[in-house]
PDB file of C-alpha atoms in Angstrom:
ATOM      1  CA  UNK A   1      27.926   2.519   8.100  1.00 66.00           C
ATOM      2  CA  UNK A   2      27.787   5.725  10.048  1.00 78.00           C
ATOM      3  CA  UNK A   3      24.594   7.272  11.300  1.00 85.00           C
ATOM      4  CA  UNK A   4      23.664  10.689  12.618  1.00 88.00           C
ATOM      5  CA  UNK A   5      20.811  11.471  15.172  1.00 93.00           C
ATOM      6  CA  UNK A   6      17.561  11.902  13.702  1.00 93.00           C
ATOM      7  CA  UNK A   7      17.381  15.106  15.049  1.00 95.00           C
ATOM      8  CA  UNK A   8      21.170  16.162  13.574  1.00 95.00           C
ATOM      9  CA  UNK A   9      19.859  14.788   9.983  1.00 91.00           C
ATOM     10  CA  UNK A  10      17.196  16.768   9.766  1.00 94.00           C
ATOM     11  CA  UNK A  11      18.506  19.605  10.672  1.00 95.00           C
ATOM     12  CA  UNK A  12      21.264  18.902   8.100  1.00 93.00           C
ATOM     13  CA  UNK A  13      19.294  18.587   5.922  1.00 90.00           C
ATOM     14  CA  UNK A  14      17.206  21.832   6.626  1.00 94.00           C
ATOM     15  CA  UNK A  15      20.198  23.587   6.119  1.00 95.00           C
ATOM     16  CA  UNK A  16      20.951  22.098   2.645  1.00 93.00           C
ATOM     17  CA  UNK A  17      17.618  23.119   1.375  1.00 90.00           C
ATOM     18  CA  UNK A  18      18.358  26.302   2.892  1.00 94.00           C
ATOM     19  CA  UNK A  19      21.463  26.919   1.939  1.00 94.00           C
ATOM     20  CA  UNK A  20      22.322  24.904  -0.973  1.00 92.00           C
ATOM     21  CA  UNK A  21      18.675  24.012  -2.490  1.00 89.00           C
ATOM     22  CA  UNK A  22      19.795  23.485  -6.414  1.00 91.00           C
ATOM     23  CA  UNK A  23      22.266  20.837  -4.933  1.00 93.00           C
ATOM     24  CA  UNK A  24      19.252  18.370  -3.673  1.00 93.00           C
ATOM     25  CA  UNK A  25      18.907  16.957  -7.003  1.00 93.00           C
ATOM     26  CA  UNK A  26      22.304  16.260  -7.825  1.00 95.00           C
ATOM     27  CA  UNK A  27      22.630  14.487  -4.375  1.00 95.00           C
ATOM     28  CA  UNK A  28      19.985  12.288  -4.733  1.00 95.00           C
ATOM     29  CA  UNK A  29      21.304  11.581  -8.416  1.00 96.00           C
ATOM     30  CA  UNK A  30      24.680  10.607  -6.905  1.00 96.00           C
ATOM     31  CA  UNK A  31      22.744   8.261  -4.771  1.00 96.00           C
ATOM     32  CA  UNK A  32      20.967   6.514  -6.739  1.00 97.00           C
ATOM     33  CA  UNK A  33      23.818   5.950  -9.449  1.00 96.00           C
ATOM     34  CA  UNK A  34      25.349   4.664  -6.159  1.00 97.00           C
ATOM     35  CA  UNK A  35      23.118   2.549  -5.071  1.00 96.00           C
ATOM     36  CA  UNK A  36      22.578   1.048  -8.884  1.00 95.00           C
ATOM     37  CA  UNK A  37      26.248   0.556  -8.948  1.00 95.00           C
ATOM     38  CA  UNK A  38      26.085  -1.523  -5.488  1.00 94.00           C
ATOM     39  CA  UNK A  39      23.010  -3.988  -6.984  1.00 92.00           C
ATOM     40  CA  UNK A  40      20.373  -2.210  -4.900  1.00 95.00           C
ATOM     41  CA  UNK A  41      18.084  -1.134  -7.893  1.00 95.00           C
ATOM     42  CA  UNK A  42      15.020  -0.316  -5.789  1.00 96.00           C
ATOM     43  CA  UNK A  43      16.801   2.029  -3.924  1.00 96.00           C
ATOM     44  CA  UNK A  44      18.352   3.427  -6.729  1.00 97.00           C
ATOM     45  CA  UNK A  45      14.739   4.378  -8.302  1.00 97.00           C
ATOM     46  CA  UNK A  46      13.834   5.911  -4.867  1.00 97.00           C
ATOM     47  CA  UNK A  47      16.421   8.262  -5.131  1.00 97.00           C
ATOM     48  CA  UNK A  48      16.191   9.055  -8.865  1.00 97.00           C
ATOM     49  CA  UNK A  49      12.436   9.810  -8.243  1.00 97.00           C
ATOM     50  CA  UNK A  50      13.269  12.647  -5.148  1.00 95.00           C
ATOM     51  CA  UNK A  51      15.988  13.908  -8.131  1.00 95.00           C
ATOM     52  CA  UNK A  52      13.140  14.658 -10.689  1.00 94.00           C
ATOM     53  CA  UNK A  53      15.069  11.635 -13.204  1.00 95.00           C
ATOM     54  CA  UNK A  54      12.182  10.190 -14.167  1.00 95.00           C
ATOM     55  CA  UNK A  55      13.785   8.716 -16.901  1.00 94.00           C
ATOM     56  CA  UNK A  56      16.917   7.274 -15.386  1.00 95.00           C
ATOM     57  CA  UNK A  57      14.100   5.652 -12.433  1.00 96.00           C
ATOM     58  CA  UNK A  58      12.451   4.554 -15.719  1.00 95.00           C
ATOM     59  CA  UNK A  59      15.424   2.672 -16.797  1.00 94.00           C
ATOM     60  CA  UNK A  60      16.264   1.477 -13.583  1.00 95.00           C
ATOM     61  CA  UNK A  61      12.846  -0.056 -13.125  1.00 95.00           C
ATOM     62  CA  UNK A  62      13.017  -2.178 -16.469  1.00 91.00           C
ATOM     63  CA  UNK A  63      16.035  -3.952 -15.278  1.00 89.00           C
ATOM     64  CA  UNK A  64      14.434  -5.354 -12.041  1.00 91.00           C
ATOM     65  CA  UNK A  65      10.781  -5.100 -12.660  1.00 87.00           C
ATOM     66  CA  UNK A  66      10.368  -8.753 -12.598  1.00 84.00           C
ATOM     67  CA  UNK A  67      11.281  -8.640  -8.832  1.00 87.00           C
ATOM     68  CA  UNK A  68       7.329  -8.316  -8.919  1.00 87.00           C
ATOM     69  CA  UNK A  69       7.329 -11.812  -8.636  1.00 84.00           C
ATOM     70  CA  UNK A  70       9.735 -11.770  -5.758  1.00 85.00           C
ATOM     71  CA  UNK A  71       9.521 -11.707  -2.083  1.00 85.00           C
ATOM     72  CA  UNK A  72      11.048  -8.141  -3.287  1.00 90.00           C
ATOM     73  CA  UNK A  73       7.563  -7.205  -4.429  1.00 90.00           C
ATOM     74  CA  UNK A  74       6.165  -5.000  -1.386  1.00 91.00           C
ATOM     75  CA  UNK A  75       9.285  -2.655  -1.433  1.00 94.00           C
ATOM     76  CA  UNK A  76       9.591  -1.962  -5.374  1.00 95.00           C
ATOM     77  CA  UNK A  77       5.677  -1.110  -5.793  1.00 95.00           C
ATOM     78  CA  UNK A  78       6.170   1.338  -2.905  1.00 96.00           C
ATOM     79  CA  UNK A  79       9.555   2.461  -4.225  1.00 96.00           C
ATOM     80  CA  UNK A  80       7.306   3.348  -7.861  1.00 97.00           C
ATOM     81  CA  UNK A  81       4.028   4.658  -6.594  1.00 96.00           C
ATOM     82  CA  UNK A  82       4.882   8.454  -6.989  1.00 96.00           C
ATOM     83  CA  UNK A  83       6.002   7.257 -10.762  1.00 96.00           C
ATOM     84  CA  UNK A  84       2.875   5.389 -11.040  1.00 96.00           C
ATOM     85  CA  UNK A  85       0.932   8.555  -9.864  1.00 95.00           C
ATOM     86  CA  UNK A  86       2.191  10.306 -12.652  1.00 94.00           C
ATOM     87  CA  UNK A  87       0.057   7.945 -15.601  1.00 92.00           C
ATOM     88  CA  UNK A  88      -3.046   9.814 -15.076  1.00 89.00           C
ATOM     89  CA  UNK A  89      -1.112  12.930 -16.167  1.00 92.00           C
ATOM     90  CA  UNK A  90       2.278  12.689 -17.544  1.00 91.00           C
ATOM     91  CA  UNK A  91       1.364   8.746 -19.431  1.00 92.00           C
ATOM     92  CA  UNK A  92       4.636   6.990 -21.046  1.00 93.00           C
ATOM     93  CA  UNK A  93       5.543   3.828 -20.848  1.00 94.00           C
ATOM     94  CA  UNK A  94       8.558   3.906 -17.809  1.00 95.00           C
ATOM     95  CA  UNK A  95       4.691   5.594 -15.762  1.00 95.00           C
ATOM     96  CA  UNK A  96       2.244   2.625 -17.001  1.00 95.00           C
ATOM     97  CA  UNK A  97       4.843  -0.030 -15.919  1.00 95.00           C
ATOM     98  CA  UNK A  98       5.446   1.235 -12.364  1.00 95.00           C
ATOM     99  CA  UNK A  99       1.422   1.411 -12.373  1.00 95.00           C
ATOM    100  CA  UNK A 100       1.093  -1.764 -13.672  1.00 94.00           C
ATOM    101  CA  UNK A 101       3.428  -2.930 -10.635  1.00 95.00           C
ATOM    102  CA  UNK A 102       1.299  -0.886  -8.379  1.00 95.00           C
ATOM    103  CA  UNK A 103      -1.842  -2.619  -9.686  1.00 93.00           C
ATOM    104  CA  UNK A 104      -0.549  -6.344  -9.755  1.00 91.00           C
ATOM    105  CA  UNK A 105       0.881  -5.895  -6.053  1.00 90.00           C
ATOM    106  CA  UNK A 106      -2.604  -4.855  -5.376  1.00 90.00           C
ATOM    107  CA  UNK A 107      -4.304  -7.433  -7.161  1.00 87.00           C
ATOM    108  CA  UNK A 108      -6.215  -4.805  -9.547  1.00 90.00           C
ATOM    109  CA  UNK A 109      -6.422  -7.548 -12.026  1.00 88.00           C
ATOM    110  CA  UNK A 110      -8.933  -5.114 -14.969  1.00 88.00           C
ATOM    111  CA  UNK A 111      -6.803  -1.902 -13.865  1.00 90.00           C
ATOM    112  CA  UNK A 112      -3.616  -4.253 -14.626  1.00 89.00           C
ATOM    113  CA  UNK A 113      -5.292  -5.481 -18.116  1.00 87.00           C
ATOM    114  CA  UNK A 114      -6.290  -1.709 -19.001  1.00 88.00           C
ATOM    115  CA  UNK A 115      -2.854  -0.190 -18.401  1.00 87.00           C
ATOM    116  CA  UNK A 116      -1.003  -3.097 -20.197  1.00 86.00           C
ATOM    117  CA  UNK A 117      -2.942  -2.193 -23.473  1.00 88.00           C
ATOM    118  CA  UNK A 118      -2.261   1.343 -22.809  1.00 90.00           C
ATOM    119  CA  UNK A 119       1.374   0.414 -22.193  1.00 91.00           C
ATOM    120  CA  UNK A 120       2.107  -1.057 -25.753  1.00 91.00           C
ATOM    121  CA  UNK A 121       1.697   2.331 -27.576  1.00 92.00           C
ATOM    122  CA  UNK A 122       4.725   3.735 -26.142  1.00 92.00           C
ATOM    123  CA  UNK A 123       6.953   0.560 -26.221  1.00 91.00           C
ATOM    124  CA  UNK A 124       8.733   2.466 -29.303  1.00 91.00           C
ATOM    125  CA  UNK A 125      10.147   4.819 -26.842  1.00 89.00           C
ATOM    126  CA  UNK A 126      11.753   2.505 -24.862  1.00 88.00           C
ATOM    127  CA  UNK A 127      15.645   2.831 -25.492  1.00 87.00           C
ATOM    128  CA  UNK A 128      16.811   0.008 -27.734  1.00 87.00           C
ATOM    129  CA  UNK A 129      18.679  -2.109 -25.191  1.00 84.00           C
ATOM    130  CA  UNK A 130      16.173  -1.958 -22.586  1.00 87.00           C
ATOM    131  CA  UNK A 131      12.522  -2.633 -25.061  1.00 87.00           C
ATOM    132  CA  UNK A 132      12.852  -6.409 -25.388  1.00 86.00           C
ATOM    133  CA  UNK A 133      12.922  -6.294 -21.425  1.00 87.00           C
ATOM    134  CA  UNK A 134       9.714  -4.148 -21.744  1.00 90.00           C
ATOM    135  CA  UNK A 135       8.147  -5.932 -24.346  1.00 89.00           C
ATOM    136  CA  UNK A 136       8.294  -9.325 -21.948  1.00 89.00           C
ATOM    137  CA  UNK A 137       7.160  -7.046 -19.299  1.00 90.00           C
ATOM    138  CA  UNK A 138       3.567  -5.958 -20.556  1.00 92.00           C
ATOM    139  CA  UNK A 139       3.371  -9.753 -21.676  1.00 91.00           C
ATOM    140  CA  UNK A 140       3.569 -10.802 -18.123  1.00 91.00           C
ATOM    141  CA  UNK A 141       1.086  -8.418 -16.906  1.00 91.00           C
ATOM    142  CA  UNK A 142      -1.115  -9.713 -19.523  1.00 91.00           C
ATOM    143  CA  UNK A 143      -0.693 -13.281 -18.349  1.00 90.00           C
ATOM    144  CA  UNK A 144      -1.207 -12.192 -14.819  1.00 88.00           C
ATOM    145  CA  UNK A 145      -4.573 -11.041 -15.966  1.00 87.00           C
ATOM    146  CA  UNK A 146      -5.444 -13.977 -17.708  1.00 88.00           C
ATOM    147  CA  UNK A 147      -4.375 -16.409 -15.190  1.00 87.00           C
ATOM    148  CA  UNK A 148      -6.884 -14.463 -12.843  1.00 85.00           C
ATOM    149  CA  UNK A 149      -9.558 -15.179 -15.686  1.00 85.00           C
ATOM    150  CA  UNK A 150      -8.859 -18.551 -15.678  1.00 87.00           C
ATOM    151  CA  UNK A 151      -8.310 -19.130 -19.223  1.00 88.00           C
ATOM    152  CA  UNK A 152      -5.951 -22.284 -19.548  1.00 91.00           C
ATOM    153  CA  UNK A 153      -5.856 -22.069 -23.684  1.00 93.00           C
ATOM    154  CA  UNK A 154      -4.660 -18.467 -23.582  1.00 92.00           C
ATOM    155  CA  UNK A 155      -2.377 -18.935 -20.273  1.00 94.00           C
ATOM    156  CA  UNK A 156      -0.478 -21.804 -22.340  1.00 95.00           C
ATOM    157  CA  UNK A 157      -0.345 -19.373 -25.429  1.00 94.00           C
ATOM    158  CA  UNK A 158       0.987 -16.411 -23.413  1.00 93.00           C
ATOM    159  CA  UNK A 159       3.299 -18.789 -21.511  1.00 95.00           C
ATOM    160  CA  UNK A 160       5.295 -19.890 -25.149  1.00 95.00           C
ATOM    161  CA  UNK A 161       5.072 -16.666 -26.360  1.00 92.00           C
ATOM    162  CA  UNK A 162       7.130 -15.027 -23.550  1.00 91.00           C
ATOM    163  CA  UNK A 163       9.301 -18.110 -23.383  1.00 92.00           C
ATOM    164  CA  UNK A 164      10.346 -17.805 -27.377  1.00 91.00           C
ATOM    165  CA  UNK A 165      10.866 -14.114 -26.769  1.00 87.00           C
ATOM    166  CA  UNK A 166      13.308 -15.294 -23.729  1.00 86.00           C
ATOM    167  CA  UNK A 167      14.830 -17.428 -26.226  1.00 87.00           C
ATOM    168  CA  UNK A 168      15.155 -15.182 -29.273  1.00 84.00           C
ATOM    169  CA  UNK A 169      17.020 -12.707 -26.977  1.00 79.00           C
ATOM    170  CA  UNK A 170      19.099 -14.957 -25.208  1.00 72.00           C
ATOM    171  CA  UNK A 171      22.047 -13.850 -26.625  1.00 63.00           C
ATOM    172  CA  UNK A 172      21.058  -9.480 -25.631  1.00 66.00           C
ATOM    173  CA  UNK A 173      20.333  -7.936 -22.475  1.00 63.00           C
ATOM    174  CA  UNK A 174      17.328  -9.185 -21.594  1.00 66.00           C
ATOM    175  CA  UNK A 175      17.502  -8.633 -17.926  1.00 68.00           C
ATOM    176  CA  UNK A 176      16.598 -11.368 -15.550  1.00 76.00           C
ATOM    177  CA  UNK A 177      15.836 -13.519 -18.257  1.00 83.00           C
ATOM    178  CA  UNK A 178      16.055 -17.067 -15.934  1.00 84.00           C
ATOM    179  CA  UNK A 179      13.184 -14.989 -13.977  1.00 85.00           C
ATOM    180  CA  UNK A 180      11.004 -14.365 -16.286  1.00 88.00           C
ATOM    181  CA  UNK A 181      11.861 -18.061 -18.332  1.00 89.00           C
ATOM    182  CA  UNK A 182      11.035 -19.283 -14.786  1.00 91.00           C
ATOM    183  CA  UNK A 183       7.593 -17.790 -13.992  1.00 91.00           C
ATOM    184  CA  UNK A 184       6.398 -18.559 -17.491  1.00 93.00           C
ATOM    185  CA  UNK A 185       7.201 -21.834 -17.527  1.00 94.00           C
ATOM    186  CA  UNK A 186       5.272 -22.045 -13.851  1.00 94.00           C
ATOM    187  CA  UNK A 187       2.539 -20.805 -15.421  1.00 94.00           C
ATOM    188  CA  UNK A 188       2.420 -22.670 -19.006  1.00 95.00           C
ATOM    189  CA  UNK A 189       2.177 -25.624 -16.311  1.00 95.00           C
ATOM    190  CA  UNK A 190      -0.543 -24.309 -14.479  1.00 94.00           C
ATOM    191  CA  UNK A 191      -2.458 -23.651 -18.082  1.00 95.00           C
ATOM    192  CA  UNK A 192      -1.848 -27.335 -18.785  1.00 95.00           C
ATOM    193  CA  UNK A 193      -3.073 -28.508 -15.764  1.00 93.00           C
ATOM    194  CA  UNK A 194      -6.166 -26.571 -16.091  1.00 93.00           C
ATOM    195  CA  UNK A 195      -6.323 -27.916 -19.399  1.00 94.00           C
ATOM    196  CA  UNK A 196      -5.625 -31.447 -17.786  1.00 92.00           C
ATOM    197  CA  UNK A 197      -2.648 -32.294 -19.604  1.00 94.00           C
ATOM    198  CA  UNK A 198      -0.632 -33.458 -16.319  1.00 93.00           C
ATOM    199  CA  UNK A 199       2.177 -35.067 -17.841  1.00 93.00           C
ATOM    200  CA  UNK A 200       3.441 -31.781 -19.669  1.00 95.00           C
ATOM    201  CA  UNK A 201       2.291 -29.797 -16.479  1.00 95.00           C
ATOM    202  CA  UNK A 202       5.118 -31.879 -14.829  1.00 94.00           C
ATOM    203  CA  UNK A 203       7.250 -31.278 -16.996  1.00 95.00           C
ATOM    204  CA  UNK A 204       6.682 -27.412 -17.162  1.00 95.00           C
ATOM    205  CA  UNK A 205       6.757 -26.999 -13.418  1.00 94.00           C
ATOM    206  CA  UNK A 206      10.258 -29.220 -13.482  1.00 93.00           C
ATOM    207  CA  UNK A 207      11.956 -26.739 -15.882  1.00 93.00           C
ATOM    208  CA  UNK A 208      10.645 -23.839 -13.497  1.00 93.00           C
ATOM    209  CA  UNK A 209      12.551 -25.496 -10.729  1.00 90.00           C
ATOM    210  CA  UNK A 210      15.452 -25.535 -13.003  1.00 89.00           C
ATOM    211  CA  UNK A 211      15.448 -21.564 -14.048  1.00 87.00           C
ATOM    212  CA  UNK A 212      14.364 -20.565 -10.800  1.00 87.00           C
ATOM    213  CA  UNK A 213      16.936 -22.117  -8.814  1.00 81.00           C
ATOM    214  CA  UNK A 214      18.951 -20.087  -5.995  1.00 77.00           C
ATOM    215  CA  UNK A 215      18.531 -18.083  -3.259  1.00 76.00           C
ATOM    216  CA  UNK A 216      17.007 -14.920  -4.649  1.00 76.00           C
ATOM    217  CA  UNK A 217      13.962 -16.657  -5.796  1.00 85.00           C
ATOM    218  CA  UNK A 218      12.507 -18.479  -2.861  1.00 89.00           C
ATOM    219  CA  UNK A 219       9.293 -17.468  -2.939  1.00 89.00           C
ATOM    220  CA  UNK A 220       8.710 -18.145  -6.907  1.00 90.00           C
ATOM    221  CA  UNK A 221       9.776 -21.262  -6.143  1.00 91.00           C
ATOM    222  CA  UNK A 222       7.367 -21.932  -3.343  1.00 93.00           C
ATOM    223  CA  UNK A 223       5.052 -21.539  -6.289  1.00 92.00           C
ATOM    224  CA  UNK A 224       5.974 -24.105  -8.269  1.00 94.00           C
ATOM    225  CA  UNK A 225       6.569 -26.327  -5.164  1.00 94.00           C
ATOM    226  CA  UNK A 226       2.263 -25.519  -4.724  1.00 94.00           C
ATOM    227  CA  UNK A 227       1.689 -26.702  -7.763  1.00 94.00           C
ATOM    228  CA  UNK A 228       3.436 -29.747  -7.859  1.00 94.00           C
ATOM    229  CA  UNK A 229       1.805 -30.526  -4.617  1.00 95.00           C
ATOM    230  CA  UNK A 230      -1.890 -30.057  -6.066  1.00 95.00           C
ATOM    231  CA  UNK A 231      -0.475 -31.842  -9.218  1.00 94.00           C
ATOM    232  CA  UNK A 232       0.313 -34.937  -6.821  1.00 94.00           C
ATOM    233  CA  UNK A 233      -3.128 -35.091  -4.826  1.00 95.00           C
ATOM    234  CA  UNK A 234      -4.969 -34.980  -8.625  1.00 93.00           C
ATOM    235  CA  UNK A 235      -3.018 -37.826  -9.524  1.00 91.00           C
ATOM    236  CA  UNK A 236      -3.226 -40.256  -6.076  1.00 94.00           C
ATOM    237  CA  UNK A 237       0.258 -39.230  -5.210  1.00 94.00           C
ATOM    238  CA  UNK A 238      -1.294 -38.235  -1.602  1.00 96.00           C
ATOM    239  CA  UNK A 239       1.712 -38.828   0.911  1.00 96.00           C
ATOM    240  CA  UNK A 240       4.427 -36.889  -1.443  1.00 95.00           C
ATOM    241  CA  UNK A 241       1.728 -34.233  -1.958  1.00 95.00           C
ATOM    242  CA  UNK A 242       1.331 -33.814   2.020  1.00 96.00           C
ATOM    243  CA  UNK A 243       5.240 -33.920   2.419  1.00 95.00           C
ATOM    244  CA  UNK A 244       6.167 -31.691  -0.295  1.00 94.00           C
ATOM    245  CA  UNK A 245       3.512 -29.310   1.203  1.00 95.00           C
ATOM    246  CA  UNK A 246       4.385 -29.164   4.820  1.00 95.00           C
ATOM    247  CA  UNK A 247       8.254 -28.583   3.687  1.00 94.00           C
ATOM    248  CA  UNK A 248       6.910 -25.655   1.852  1.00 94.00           C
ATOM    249  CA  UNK A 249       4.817 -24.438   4.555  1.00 95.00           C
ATOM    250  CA  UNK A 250       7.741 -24.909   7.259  1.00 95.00           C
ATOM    251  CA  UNK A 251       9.571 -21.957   4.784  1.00 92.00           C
ATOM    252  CA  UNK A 252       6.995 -19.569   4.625  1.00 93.00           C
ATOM    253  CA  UNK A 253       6.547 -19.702   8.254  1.00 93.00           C
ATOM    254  CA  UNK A 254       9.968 -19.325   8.390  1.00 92.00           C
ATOM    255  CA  UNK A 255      10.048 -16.336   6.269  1.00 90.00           C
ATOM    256  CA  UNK A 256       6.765 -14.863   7.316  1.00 91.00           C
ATOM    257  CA  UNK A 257       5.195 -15.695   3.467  1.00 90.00           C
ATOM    258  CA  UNK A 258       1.568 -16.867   4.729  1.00 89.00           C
ATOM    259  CA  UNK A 259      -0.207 -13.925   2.902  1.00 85.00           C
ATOM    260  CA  UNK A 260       1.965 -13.872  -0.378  1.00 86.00           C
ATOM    261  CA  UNK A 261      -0.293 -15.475  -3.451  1.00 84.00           C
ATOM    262  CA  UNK A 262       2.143 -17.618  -4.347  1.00 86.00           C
ATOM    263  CA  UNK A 263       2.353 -20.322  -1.208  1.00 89.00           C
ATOM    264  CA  UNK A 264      -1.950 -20.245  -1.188  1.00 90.00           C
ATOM    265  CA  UNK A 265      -1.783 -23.593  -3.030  1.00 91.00           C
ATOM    266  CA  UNK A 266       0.288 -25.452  -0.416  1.00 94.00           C
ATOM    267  CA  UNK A 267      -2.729 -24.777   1.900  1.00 94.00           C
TER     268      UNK A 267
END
C-alpha cells in the first residue's frame, strides 16, 4: 500500500541490477509465491516468468487457466504471451497451453486446434496432481474449436466427455472444477440446440446456471443467460426472451462487456 515515484523506482531498481543483479530472480520468485499465496494467480505467473521459473509459471497457469472463460481473460493471455512465445522453440506442454490461451483470446480457432493436438504428447509430463486439470484443459480448447465449426454431434460428445472427467475427479484437485462443469454444460446445451433437442438444451443451460453461480463468473453466465434468450424466441416465448435479454444487456453495459463473445447472443 505504499508507492514510490516513478522516477525513485526506477532508479531503485537500476541500482539493484547494478549492484545486486543475481538477486533479480529471487525477488521476483518471492513475488510471485506472494502473490499465489494472496489468490492473485495471474500475477503470480507474471512474476515467475521475469524470474526465469518457467515451470513454477507453468504450474501456476494450470490452476487458473480456465479464467479463459472469464471476464479475467484479457489479463491472463497477456500475463502468458512471453511463455507462449517460447512453443516455437522451447515446446512442452506448460508453453502450448499459455499459446493455446493466446490463440483462443485471439480467436485463432485452426492455430487453437493445431496446438491442442500438439499439446497431448507432453500431457505425461505434467506433475501428477496438476494432469487431470490439463487433460480437461486441451479438451476445452478442442471444444472451443469445434463449437467454431459448428458441429452439434461432436460439441454434445466433447461436452459429456469433459463433464465425466469433472466427475471422475471430483473427489482430487481438479482445480476450478464448477468452472469448467459450468462451461461444458453451456455448451452440451448449445450442441443440443443445434441439434434441436430444446427440452435437454434447457435443461443443460439450467445446470450451467447452477455451477456457475457467484460473483466471479458473471460473464460465463451472461452466456448462458444468451442462450436461454435465443432458446425462448425459437420456442414463441418472445416477451421473456426480450426481458431476459435487456437484463443481460443492462450488465454488460454496466461492466463494459459489449465486445466479449459471450453476451453476442443477447443482441
Amino acid at each position: 500500500w505504499v508507492a514510490y515515484h516513478p522516477l525513485l523506482r526506477d532508479l531503485v531498481r537500476h541500482r539493484l541490477t547494478l549492484e545486486r543483479s543475481t538477486m533479480v530472480p529471487l525477488l521476483n520468485r518471492r513475488v510471485a509465491d506472494w502473490l499465489g499465496e494472496q489468490g492473485e494467480p495471474i500475477g503470480s505467473i507474471r512474476y515467475a516468468i521475469r524470474a526465469g521459473d518457467w515451470a513454477g509459471a507453468g504450474r501456476t497457469l494450470l490452476t487458473c487457466a480456465p479464467r479463459i472463460l472469464s471476464a479475467d481473460a484479457s489479463a491472463l493471455a497477456a500475463a502468458v504471451e512471453p511463455m507462449a512465445r517460447r512453443a516455437a522453440t522451447h515446446p512442452g506442454l506448460y508453453e502450448l497451453i499459455a499459446a493455446n490461451i493466446v490463440h483462443l483470446q485471439r480467436q485463432e480457432f485452426t492455430a487453437l486446434q493445431r496446438n491442442s493436438v500438439d499439446s497431448r504428447q507432453y500431457l505425461d509430463s505434467a506433475p501428477p496432481d496438476l494432469r487431470p486439470t490439463a487433460a480437461v484443459l486441451l479438451d476445452l480448447f478442442d471444444l472451443a474449436h469445434c463449437r467454431m465449426s459448428g458441429d452439434g454431434e461432436r460439441l454434445i460428445r466433447l461436452s459429456l466427455d469433459i463433464r465425466a472427467t469433472v466427475w471422475e475427479n471430483r473427489h482430487s484437485q481438479l482445480h476450478l472444477a464448477r468452472t469448467i462443469d459450468g462451461a461444458a454444460s453451456t455448451n452440451l446445451g448449445v450442441g443440443q440446440l443445434w441439434t434441436g433437442d430444446e427440452p435437454a438444451a434447457q435443461e443443460s443451460f439450467m445446470d450451467s446456471e447452477r455451477q456457475l453461480a457467484g460473483p466471479d463468473s458473471e460473464l460465463p453466465q451472461l452466456g448462458v443467460a444468451a442462450y436461454r434468450s435465443i432458446l425462448d424466441a425459437m420456442v414463441g416465448r418472445f416477451s421473456r426472451a426480450e426481458r431476459q435479454a435487456r437484463q443481460g444487456l443492462d450488465l454488460v453495459e454496466r461492466r463494459g462487456w459489449a465486445a466479449e463473445t459471450q453476451v453476442l447472443g443477447l443482441y
